[in-house]
Amino acid sequence: MEYVSLTIGFIVIIAGLWAIMTNRNILRMIIGFSIFDTGLHIVIVSLAYVKGGTAPILDSAVGINEAIDKIVDPVPQALVLTAIVIGLGVTALMLAYAMKLHKEKKSLDIMSFRDLKW
Amino acid sequence: MSFLLISIALGVIMLVVTGIAVFHKKLIVAIIAAGVLSLFASVLYLLLAAPDVAMTEAAIGSGLSTIIFFYVLNRIRTTNGTEDQETV
Amino acid sequence: MRKLFIIIILAAFGLMLYPLIQSFSGNDHLSELATYYAQKENIEKVNSVNLVTAIVVTYRGLDTLGEVTILFLTAAIIAFFLKGPSTLRTLRPNSEIFITAARVLVPIMVMFGVYIFMNGHLSPGGGFQGGAVIASAVILMFLAFPDAPFQHKFFGFMESISGLVFVGLAALGALIGSGFLDNTILPLGTFGKLLSAGAIPVIYSFVGLKVGAELSNILNEFKSVQSDK
């Protein structure tokens, strides 16, 4: 199962990169960034999976003594948890920039912003 | 074994949704497809024994970020007027 | 030509990723770091049922502090960029069913968010998830009652107080306990009860309030620039 999700994650990452590099519409680029984000999170979480493991929450099924043998790795999950929230903040920031750019030029095409090019 | 089959089915659905999100002409459909991709990813996290991540992704990735995209899209549409409607 | 170039770049990237898949053989046991966190004596030292929460709040608490700071910075920059005259727009009124449903649902959703971050150390969930649920309730309120005023002062106050309490509890851990963000400044309690795990539920509740207030602020900024002309 972890192989399948790892492969899915890599394919989603490459699809997101494709969307970032081929589109000239800024909003489509931002959609590509959010797809890239999702793929990266899938990859990290599937690297944390231990065969036959359960969630890192101790209860009557997984006692405190046998936690080492039964749970999956909790550290990458904690990192992904914060990464998702940061991803939302950065996406919102990019969208605010896109609105500002659209206000200046009335266009979302990245090729129309050539002011710093000579 | 059944987990493997479920994850393969989820993977096929997710790849189709990714294709829609990247290649569809209409921007609204692409945004919704990106949100649906997050939703299926949260189901995959649940299979990978990560319920915390699944909750976060379901609430943030497919809820709030789609709403923010729609607010921006609405704003850009109303200031754009009628021309070049199909690109936006 | 351009597309071909991009395809070559992506193929090279894929070739770089392929050995990662090939050499990945699945994990049979935990990594060294996670083994340390999952040992019996270390679990009893923190006394949290949910190990992810224990890592987010105590072991990797500095990461959480930096994350909250990044969120605060993005909220501040968005508020700076989108500042402008807020023009009232004329909308057709929402349907009666939607308004009634929102009236019923918004308090329940806020309560559910509070439940999620108060039980973050016992069940899946925590501050970030609870904050996101609270922000979802706020956005439902925006959609149902677009003319209702947004309480800027309340959300700003809640955000600053939560951040202050978070940093204050962390510093208190450095003064009384054994280090910054140490959770043993409060009694550890019995394993699996609501009032256990020391300062973890308190810190995570304030993280939840802060995240909820910040996300609501961001959403309000995006909502306030919606005008017809």
Tab-separated table of C-alpha atoms in Angstrom:
chain	number	residue	atom	x	y	z
A	1	MET	CA	0.000	0.000	0.000
A	2	GLU	CA	2.788	2.413	0.831
A	3	TYR	CA	4.304	1.801	-2.622
A	4	VAL	CA	1.027	2.745	-4.265
A	5	SER	CA	0.669	5.954	-2.279
A	6	LEU	CA	4.338	6.859	-2.833
A	7	THR	CA	3.876	6.464	-6.603
A	8	ILE	CA	0.658	8.501	-6.509
A	9	GLY	CA	2.460	11.225	-4.586
A	10	PHE	CA	5.295	11.451	-7.102
A	11	ILE	CA	2.915	11.537	-10.069
A	12	VAL	CA	0.854	14.283	-8.397
A	13	ILE	CA	4.064	16.255	-7.752
A	14	ILE	CA	5.064	16.025	-11.419
A	15	ALA	CA	1.551	17.038	-12.509
A	16	GLY	CA	1.760	20.079	-10.248
A	17	LEU	CA	5.160	21.029	-11.683
A	18	TRP	CA	3.724	20.674	-15.192
A	19	ALA	CA	0.867	23.014	-14.253
A	20	ILE	CA	3.329	25.544	-12.807
A	21	MET	CA	5.638	25.520	-15.813
A	22	THR	CA	3.287	25.388	-18.792
A	23	ASN	CA	0.491	27.766	-17.818
A	24	ARG	CA	0.728	31.500	-18.253
A	25	ASN	CA	-2.333	32.318	-16.159
A	26	ILE	CA	-1.248	33.200	-12.623
A	27	LEU	CA	-4.254	31.550	-10.968
A	28	ARG	CA	-3.507	28.285	-12.759
A	29	MET	CA	0.061	28.471	-11.498
A	30	ILE	CA	-1.244	28.832	-7.939
A	31	ILE	CA	-3.500	25.806	-8.459
A	32	GLY	CA	-0.376	23.954	-9.568
A	33	PHE	CA	1.383	24.990	-6.363
A	34	SER	CA	-1.459	23.632	-4.248
A	35	ILE	CA	-1.443	20.341	-6.195
A	36	PHE	CA	2.338	20.121	-5.659
A	37	ASP	CA	1.745	20.653	-1.931
A	38	THR	CA	-0.764	17.803	-1.754
A	39	GLY	CA	1.593	15.411	-3.525
A	40	LEU	CA	4.473	16.287	-1.225
A	41	HIS	CA	2.324	15.644	1.846
A	42	ILE	CA	1.267	12.246	0.465
A	43	VAL	CA	4.929	11.315	-0.075
A	44	ILE	CA	5.982	12.289	3.457
A	45	VAL	CA	3.062	10.501	5.118
A	46	SER	CA	3.632	7.318	3.135
A	47	LEU	CA	7.324	7.361	4.105
A	48	ALA	CA	6.129	7.305	7.729
A	49	TYR	CA	4.036	4.163	7.289
A	50	VAL	CA	5.157	1.018	9.088
A	51	LYS	CA	3.835	-2.300	7.783
A	52	GLY	CA	0.688	-3.299	9.653
A	53	GLY	CA	0.950	-0.289	11.941
A	54	THR	CA	-1.891	1.528	13.617
A	55	ALA	CA	-2.336	5.237	14.277
A	56	PRO	CA	0.000	6.669	16.965
A	57	ILE	CA	-2.829	6.971	19.493
A	58	LEU	CA	-2.681	4.729	22.534
A	59	ASP	CA	-5.893	3.151	23.761
A	60	SER	CA	-7.174	-0.259	24.810
A	61	ALA	CA	-6.130	-1.774	21.469
A	62	VAL	CA	-2.560	-0.474	21.634
A	63	GLY	CA	-1.270	-0.472	25.174
A	64	ILE	CA	1.509	1.684	26.498
A	65	ASN	CA	3.883	-1.291	26.699
A	66	GLU	CA	3.562	-2.460	23.117
A	67	ALA	CA	3.526	0.947	21.455
A	68	ILE	CA	6.964	0.515	19.896
A	69	ASP	CA	5.930	-2.569	17.923
A	70	LYS	CA	2.508	-1.440	16.780
A	71	ILE	CA	2.350	2.244	15.895
A	72	VAL	CA	3.475	4.080	12.764
A	73	ASP	CA	6.095	6.841	12.847
A	74	PRO	CA	4.523	9.972	14.431
A	75	VAL	CA	7.296	12.478	13.609
A	76	PRO	CA	6.630	13.014	9.858
A	77	GLN	CA	2.905	13.220	10.625
A	78	ALA	CA	3.554	16.071	13.053
A	79	LEU	CA	5.648	17.858	10.438
A	80	VAL	CA	2.976	17.434	7.737
A	81	LEU	CA	0.365	18.753	10.185
A	82	THR	CA	2.142	22.100	10.411
A	83	ALA	CA	3.047	22.068	6.712
A	84	ILE	CA	-0.601	21.927	5.660
A	85	VAL	CA	-1.492	25.013	7.711
A	86	ILE	CA	1.528	26.906	6.401
A	87	GLY	CA	0.491	25.834	2.889
A	88	LEU	CA	-2.893	27.498	3.350
A	89	GLY	CA	-1.234	30.709	4.558
A	90	VAL	CA	1.206	30.805	1.637
A	91	THR	CA	-1.548	30.055	-0.891
A	92	ALA	CA	-3.632	32.899	0.518
A	93	LEU	CA	-0.602	35.198	0.297
A	94	MET	CA	-0.001	34.237	-3.344
A	95	LEU	CA	-3.654	34.866	-4.142
A	96	ALA	CA	-3.463	38.301	-2.514
A	97	TYR	CA	-0.422	39.113	-4.698
A	98	ALA	CA	-2.322	37.877	-7.754
A	99	MET	CA	-5.239	40.188	-6.953
A	100	LYS	CA	-2.844	43.106	-6.565
A	101	LEU	CA	-1.167	42.325	-9.904
A	102	HIS	CA	-4.528	42.044	-11.605
A	103	LYS	CA	-5.518	45.417	-10.192
A	104	GLU	CA	-2.447	47.029	-11.774
A	105	LYS	CA	-2.604	45.574	-15.288
A	106	LYS	CA	-6.144	44.177	-15.642
A	107	SER	CA	-4.605	40.951	-16.818
A	108	LEU	CA	-3.615	37.649	-15.303
A	109	ASP	CA	-1.148	36.673	-18.026
A	110	ILE	CA	2.343	36.403	-16.611
A	111	MET	CA	3.756	37.672	-19.935
A	112	SER	CA	2.195	41.100	-19.462
A	113	PHE	CA	4.339	41.868	-16.425
A	114	ARG	CA	7.538	42.946	-18.124
A	115	ASP	CA	8.256	46.128	-16.201
A	116	LEU	CA	11.502	44.892	-14.713
A	117	LYS	CA	12.754	43.430	-17.984
A	118	TRP	CA	14.824	45.457	-20.410
B	1	MET	CA	-5.020	-7.082	0.834
B	2	SER	CA	-8.299	-5.190	0.731
B	3	PHE	CA	-6.392	-2.079	1.789
B	4	LEU	CA	-4.183	-2.512	-1.263
B	5	LEU	CA	-7.200	-2.716	-3.584
B	6	ILE	CA	-8.814	0.324	-1.959
B	7	SER	CA	-5.623	2.330	-2.263
B	8	ILE	CA	-5.228	1.390	-5.935
B	9	ALA	CA	-8.818	2.465	-6.646
B	10	LEU	CA	-8.232	5.716	-4.740
B	11	GLY	CA	-5.036	6.248	-6.710
B	12	VAL	CA	-6.790	5.893	-10.065
B	13	ILE	CA	-9.487	8.359	-8.984
B	14	MET	CA	-6.851	10.795	-7.705
B	15	LEU	CA	-4.874	10.676	-10.942
B	16	VAL	CA	-8.029	11.365	-12.967
B	17	VAL	CA	-8.907	14.295	-10.689
B	18	THR	CA	-5.351	15.631	-10.986
B	19	GLY	CA	-5.655	15.485	-14.759
B	20	ILE	CA	-8.898	17.467	-14.584
B	21	ALA	CA	-7.303	20.031	-12.252
B	22	VAL	CA	-4.330	20.566	-14.559
B	23	PHE	CA	-5.869	20.366	-18.011
B	24	HIS	CA	-9.475	21.534	-17.798
B	25	LYS	CA	-10.234	24.720	-19.713
B	26	LYS	CA	-12.579	26.279	-17.167
B	27	LEU	CA	-10.861	27.673	-14.099
B	28	ILE	CA	-13.808	26.936	-11.786
B	29	VAL	CA	-13.712	23.250	-12.651
B	30	ALA	CA	-9.937	23.189	-12.086
B	31	ILE	CA	-10.290	24.774	-8.642
B	32	ILE	CA	-13.001	22.329	-7.592
B	33	ALA	CA	-10.910	19.436	-8.888
B	34	ALA	CA	-7.953	20.594	-6.774
B	35	GLY	CA	-10.270	20.607	-3.725
B	36	VAL	CA	-11.571	17.123	-4.543
B	37	LEU	CA	-7.955	15.936	-4.866
B	38	SER	CA	-7.345	17.121	-1.301
B	39	LEU	CA	-10.451	15.290	-0.118
B	40	PHE	CA	-9.329	11.984	-1.639
B	41	ALA	CA	-5.847	12.574	-0.252
B	42	SER	CA	-7.379	12.799	3.225
B	43	VAL	CA	-8.992	9.375	2.709
B	44	LEU	CA	-5.563	8.059	1.700
B	45	TYR	CA	-4.053	9.493	4.901
B	46	LEU	CA	-6.675	7.618	6.879
B	47	LEU	CA	-5.577	4.373	5.196
B	48	LEU	CA	-1.957	5.244	5.988
B	49	ALA	CA	-2.860	5.450	9.721
B	50	ALA	CA	-2.597	9.228	10.026
B	51	PRO	CA	-5.975	10.484	11.322
B	52	ASP	CA	-4.574	13.826	12.509
B	53	VAL	CA	-3.278	14.691	9.059
B	54	ALA	CA	-6.516	13.480	7.495
B	55	MET	CA	-8.595	15.849	9.636
B	56	THR	CA	-6.356	18.801	8.843
B	57	GLU	CA	-6.334	18.127	5.131
B	58	ALA	CA	-10.108	17.649	4.964
B	59	ALA	CA	-10.816	20.879	6.830
B	60	ILE	CA	-8.141	23.096	5.281
B	61	GLY	CA	-7.180	21.676	1.893
B	62	SER	CA	-10.641	21.032	0.557
B	63	GLY	CA	-12.618	23.596	2.542
B	64	LEU	CA	-10.891	26.862	3.286
B	65	SER	CA	-8.447	27.019	0.378
B	66	THR	CA	-11.224	26.381	-2.170
B	67	ILE	CA	-13.273	29.166	-0.605
B	68	ILE	CA	-10.333	31.583	-0.834
B	69	PHE	CA	-9.797	30.668	-4.506
B	70	PHE	CA	-13.461	31.372	-5.174
B	71	TYR	CA	-13.356	34.756	-3.464
B	72	VAL	CA	-10.376	35.774	-5.624
B	73	LEU	CA	-11.990	34.417	-8.768
B	74	ASN	CA	-15.198	36.324	-8.071
B	75	ARG	CA	-13.266	39.552	-7.469
B	76	ILE	CA	-11.271	39.187	-10.673
B	77	ARG	CA	-14.379	38.392	-12.697
B	78	THR	CA	-16.275	41.409	-11.467
B	79	THR	CA	-13.416	43.815	-12.187
B	80	ASN	CA	-12.658	42.225	-15.534
B	81	GLY	CA	-15.929	43.092	-17.230
B	82	THR	CA	-17.170	40.953	-20.034
B	83	GLU	CA	-14.099	40.440	-22.205
B	84	ASP	CA	-11.710	37.496	-21.864
B	85	GLN	CA	-14.214	35.640	-19.766
B	86	GLU	CA	-13.109	32.239	-20.996
B	87	THR	CA	-9.536	32.544	-19.784
B	88	VAL	CA	-10.624	33.329	-16.253
C	1	MET	CA	9.988	23.762	-28.632
C	2	ARG	CA	9.098	25.265	-25.286
C	3	LYS	CA	6.867	22.319	-24.384
C	4	LEU	CA	9.612	19.898	-25.394
C	5	PHE	CA	12.046	21.659	-23.109
C	6	ILE	CA	9.603	21.441	-20.199
C	7	ILE	CA	8.959	17.758	-20.902
C	8	ILE	CA	12.721	17.128	-20.818
C	9	ILE	CA	13.017	18.919	-17.474
C	10	LEU	CA	10.111	16.970	-15.983
C	11	ALA	CA	11.483	13.686	-17.300
C	12	ALA	CA	14.823	14.455	-15.662
C	13	PHE	CA	12.994	15.223	-12.414
C	14	GLY	CA	11.115	11.940	-12.710
C	15	LEU	CA	14.389	10.095	-13.265
C	16	MET	CA	15.681	11.710	-10.101
C	17	LEU	CA	12.635	10.498	-8.172
C	18	TYR	CA	12.664	6.962	-9.608
C	19	PRO	CA	15.551	5.611	-7.451
C	20	LEU	CA	13.673	6.826	-4.385
C	21	ILE	CA	10.752	4.570	-5.276
C	22	GLN	CA	13.020	1.703	-6.258
C	23	SER	CA	15.113	1.726	-3.101
C	24	PHE	CA	12.092	2.190	-0.845
C	25	SER	CA	11.285	-1.157	0.687
C	26	GLY	CA	8.753	-0.196	3.324
C	27	ASN	CA	9.443	0.181	7.016
C	28	ASP	CA	9.348	-2.873	9.220
C	29	HIS	CA	10.018	-1.020	12.450
C	30	LEU	CA	10.106	2.526	13.741
C	31	SER	CA	12.985	4.871	13.117
C	32	GLU	CA	15.424	5.575	15.938
C	33	LEU	CA	13.904	8.927	16.860
C	34	ALA	CA	10.350	7.592	16.912
C	35	THR	CA	11.486	4.621	19.012
C	36	TYR	CA	12.758	7.090	21.574
C	37	TYR	CA	9.441	8.927	21.613
C	38	ALA	CA	7.405	5.690	21.869
C	39	GLN	CA	9.319	4.168	24.788
C	40	LYS	CA	7.255	3.499	27.880
C	41	GLU	CA	9.192	5.781	30.216
C	42	ASN	CA	9.148	8.646	27.721
C	43	ILE	CA	5.418	8.266	27.141
C	44	GLU	CA	4.871	8.374	30.890
C	45	LYS	CA	7.048	11.465	31.101
C	46	VAL	CA	4.655	13.348	28.805
C	47	ASN	CA	1.468	11.394	29.600
C	48	SER	CA	-0.309	12.209	26.351
C	49	VAL	CA	-2.439	9.543	24.639
C	50	ASN	CA	-1.963	11.044	21.177
C	51	LEU	CA	1.736	10.879	20.352
C	52	VAL	CA	1.419	13.304	17.426
C	53	THR	CA	0.127	15.934	19.827
C	54	ALA	CA	2.994	15.221	22.219
C	55	ILE	CA	5.492	15.789	19.409
C	56	VAL	CA	3.788	18.905	18.029
C	57	VAL	CA	3.427	20.622	21.399
C	58	THR	CA	6.435	19.562	23.465
C	59	TYR	CA	9.221	17.812	21.556
C	60	ARG	CA	8.859	19.941	18.418
C	61	GLY	CA	7.173	22.880	20.101
C	62	LEU	CA	9.573	25.373	18.579
C	63	ASP	CA	8.383	24.295	15.115
C	64	THR	CA	4.831	25.070	16.177
C	65	LEU	CA	5.892	28.465	17.464
C	66	GLY	CA	7.572	29.242	14.135
C	67	GLU	CA	4.533	27.986	12.252
C	68	VAL	CA	2.190	30.251	14.205
C	69	THR	CA	4.574	33.135	13.536
C	70	ILE	CA	4.500	32.439	9.788
C	71	LEU	CA	0.713	32.356	9.861
C	72	PHE	CA	0.654	35.681	11.712
C	73	LEU	CA	3.043	37.199	9.153
C	74	THR	CA	0.977	36.045	6.185
C	75	ALA	CA	-2.187	37.406	7.814
C	76	ALA	CA	-0.476	40.768	8.391
C	77	ILE	CA	0.869	40.976	4.811
C	78	ILE	CA	-2.518	40.035	3.346
C	79	ALA	CA	-4.190	42.724	5.447
C	80	PHE	CA	-1.591	45.220	4.199
C	81	PHE	CA	-2.098	44.276	0.541
C	82	LEU	CA	-5.846	44.108	0.456
C	83	LYS	CA	-6.442	47.268	2.439
C	84	GLY	CA	-8.815	49.550	0.680
C	85	PRO	CA	-12.156	51.276	0.873
C	86	SER	CA	-14.653	48.607	1.737
C	87	THR	CA	-17.659	49.253	-0.432
C	88	LEU	CA	-20.957	47.720	0.473
C	89	ARG	CA	-22.371	45.624	-2.294
C	90	THR	CA	-25.981	44.981	-3.080
C	91	LEU	CA	-26.899	41.351	-2.976
C	92	ARG	CA	-30.086	39.481	-3.397
C	93	PRO	CA	-31.114	38.088	-0.008
C	94	ASN	CA	-30.238	34.531	0.900
C	95	SER	CA	-32.950	31.919	1.024
C	96	GLU	CA	-34.792	31.366	4.271
C	97	ILE	CA	-33.674	27.731	4.520
C	98	PHE	CA	-29.999	28.669	4.274
C	99	ILE	CA	-30.243	31.430	6.889
C	100	THR	CA	-32.105	29.216	9.348
C	101	ALA	CA	-29.697	26.343	8.829
C	102	ALA	CA	-26.740	28.680	9.357
C	103	ARG	CA	-28.308	29.995	12.585
C	104	VAL	CA	-28.559	26.467	13.888
C	105	LEU	CA	-25.224	25.237	12.576
C	106	VAL	CA	-22.779	28.040	13.408
C	107	PRO	CA	-22.845	27.625	17.215
C	108	ILE	CA	-22.639	23.844	16.878
C	109	MET	CA	-19.633	24.143	14.576
C	110	VAL	CA	-17.832	26.516	16.943
C	111	MET	CA	-18.555	24.130	19.817
C	112	PHE	CA	-17.234	21.206	17.774
C	113	GLY	CA	-14.035	23.116	17.045
C	114	VAL	CA	-13.572	23.802	20.765
C	115	TYR	CA	-14.214	20.119	21.468
C	116	ILE	CA	-11.577	19.111	18.916
C	117	PHE	CA	-8.823	21.253	20.338
C	118	MET	CA	-9.621	20.516	23.966
C	119	ASN	CA	-9.405	16.776	23.308
C	120	GLY	CA	-6.283	17.075	21.189
C	121	HIS	CA	-4.223	14.961	23.570
C	122	LEU	CA	-6.809	12.167	23.806
C	123	SER	CA	-8.132	11.689	20.286
C	124	PRO	CA	-7.178	12.693	16.731
C	125	GLY	CA	-7.356	16.429	16.445
C	126	GLY	CA	-5.816	19.430	18.060
C	127	GLY	CA	-5.299	23.126	17.728
C	128	PHE	CA	-4.838	23.335	13.986
C	129	GLN	CA	-7.848	21.187	13.157
C	130	GLY	CA	-10.055	22.935	15.704
C	131	GLY	CA	-8.955	26.328	14.418
C	132	ALA	CA	-9.817	25.309	10.872
C	133	VAL	CA	-13.277	24.136	11.981
C	134	ILE	CA	-13.867	27.468	13.745
C	135	ALA	CA	-12.811	29.318	10.591
C	136	SER	CA	-15.284	27.167	8.624
C	137	ALA	CA	-18.037	28.283	11.009
C	138	VAL	CA	-16.982	31.904	10.473
C	139	ILE	CA	-17.128	31.496	6.704
C	140	LEU	CA	-20.601	29.974	6.924
C	141	MET	CA	-21.583	33.084	8.883
C	142	PHE	CA	-20.063	35.315	6.169
C	143	LEU	CA	-22.046	33.537	3.466
C	144	ALA	CA	-25.339	33.547	5.362
C	145	PHE	CA	-25.210	37.089	6.797
C	146	PRO	CA	-23.053	39.151	4.400
C	147	ASP	CA	-24.054	42.479	5.938
C	148	ALA	CA	-23.256	41.598	9.526
C	149	PRO	CA	-20.230	43.516	10.840
C	150	PHE	CA	-17.021	41.610	11.456
C	151	GLN	CA	-15.714	42.052	14.997
C	152	HIS	CA	-12.156	43.105	14.158
C	153	LYS	CA	-11.336	44.084	17.702
C	154	PHE	CA	-12.535	40.813	19.192
C	155	PHE	CA	-10.579	38.619	16.801
C	156	GLY	CA	-7.443	40.752	17.075
C	157	PHE	CA	-7.691	40.688	20.870
C	158	MET	CA	-8.182	36.922	20.945
C	159	GLU	CA	-5.238	36.398	18.608
C	160	SER	CA	-2.818	38.558	20.593
C	161	ILE	CA	-3.903	37.153	23.955
C	162	SER	CA	-3.546	33.567	22.688
C	163	GLY	CA	-0.091	34.237	21.284
C	164	LEU	CA	1.005	35.899	24.513
C	165	VAL	CA	-0.277	33.047	26.656
C	166	PHE	CA	1.411	30.489	24.371
C	167	VAL	CA	4.795	32.191	24.612
C	168	GLY	CA	4.273	32.861	28.320
C	169	LEU	CA	3.563	29.207	29.119
C	170	ALA	CA	6.568	28.188	27.050
C	171	ALA	CA	8.811	30.592	28.941
C	172	LEU	CA	7.318	29.399	32.236
C	173	GLY	CA	8.444	25.907	31.276
C	174	ALA	CA	11.962	27.267	30.922
C	175	LEU	CA	11.757	28.941	34.341
C	176	ILE	CA	10.043	26.249	36.423
C	177	GLY	CA	10.393	23.055	34.410
C	178	SER	CA	13.326	21.614	32.575
C	179	GLY	CA	13.220	23.630	29.368
C	180	PHE	CA	11.377	25.846	26.917
C	181	LEU	CA	7.887	24.436	26.218
C	182	ASP	CA	8.205	21.808	28.938
C	183	ASN	CA	4.769	20.460	29.837
C	184	THR	CA	5.447	19.425	33.430
C	185	ILE	CA	4.665	22.854	34.857
C	186	LEU	CA	1.141	21.558	35.554
C	187	PRO	CA	0.431	18.195	37.238
C	188	LEU	CA	0.545	15.294	34.812
C	189	GLY	CA	-2.664	13.649	36.018
C	190	THR	CA	-3.826	10.159	35.109
C	191	PHE	CA	-3.181	8.758	31.648
C	192	GLY	CA	-6.218	9.126	29.401
C	193	LYS	CA	-8.221	11.716	31.347
C	194	LEU	CA	-9.185	15.162	30.058
C	195	LEU	CA	-7.123	16.990	32.662
C	196	SER	CA	-3.859	15.211	32.084
C	197	ALA	CA	-0.622	15.588	30.162
C	198	GLY	CA	0.375	18.718	32.030
C	199	ALA	CA	0.245	21.915	30.019
C	200	ILE	CA	-0.444	20.245	26.649
C	201	PRO	CA	-4.234	20.816	26.529
C	202	VAL	CA	-3.842	24.412	27.700
C	203	ILE	CA	-1.152	25.235	25.143
C	204	TYR	CA	-2.983	23.443	22.335
C	205	SER	CA	-6.267	25.231	23.185
C	206	PHE	CA	-4.551	28.586	22.866
C	207	VAL	CA	-2.896	27.492	19.613
C	208	GLY	CA	-6.369	26.546	18.382
C	209	LEU	CA	-7.859	29.921	19.323
C	210	LYS	CA	-4.947	31.707	17.650
C	211	VAL	CA	-5.162	29.693	14.428
C	212	GLY	CA	-8.939	30.139	14.302
C	213	ALA	CA	-8.702	33.897	14.792
C	214	GLU	CA	-5.923	34.250	12.214
C	215	LEU	CA	-7.719	32.209	9.554
C	216	SER	CA	-10.922	34.183	10.220
C	217	ASN	CA	-8.972	37.410	9.772
C	218	ILE	CA	-7.537	36.219	6.447
C	219	LEU	CA	-10.977	35.156	5.226
C	220	ASN	CA	-12.451	38.500	6.275
C	221	GLU	CA	-9.788	40.375	4.307
C	222	PHE	CA	-10.650	38.389	1.199
C	223	LYS	CA	-14.358	38.917	1.787
C	224	SER	CA	-14.097	42.665	2.334
C	225	VAL	CA	-12.609	43.329	-1.106
C	226	GLN	CA	-15.579	41.732	-2.856
C	227	SER	CA	-17.319	44.604	-4.540
C	228	ASP	CA	-19.394	44.876	-7.648
C	229	LYS	CA	-17.490	47.758	-9.196
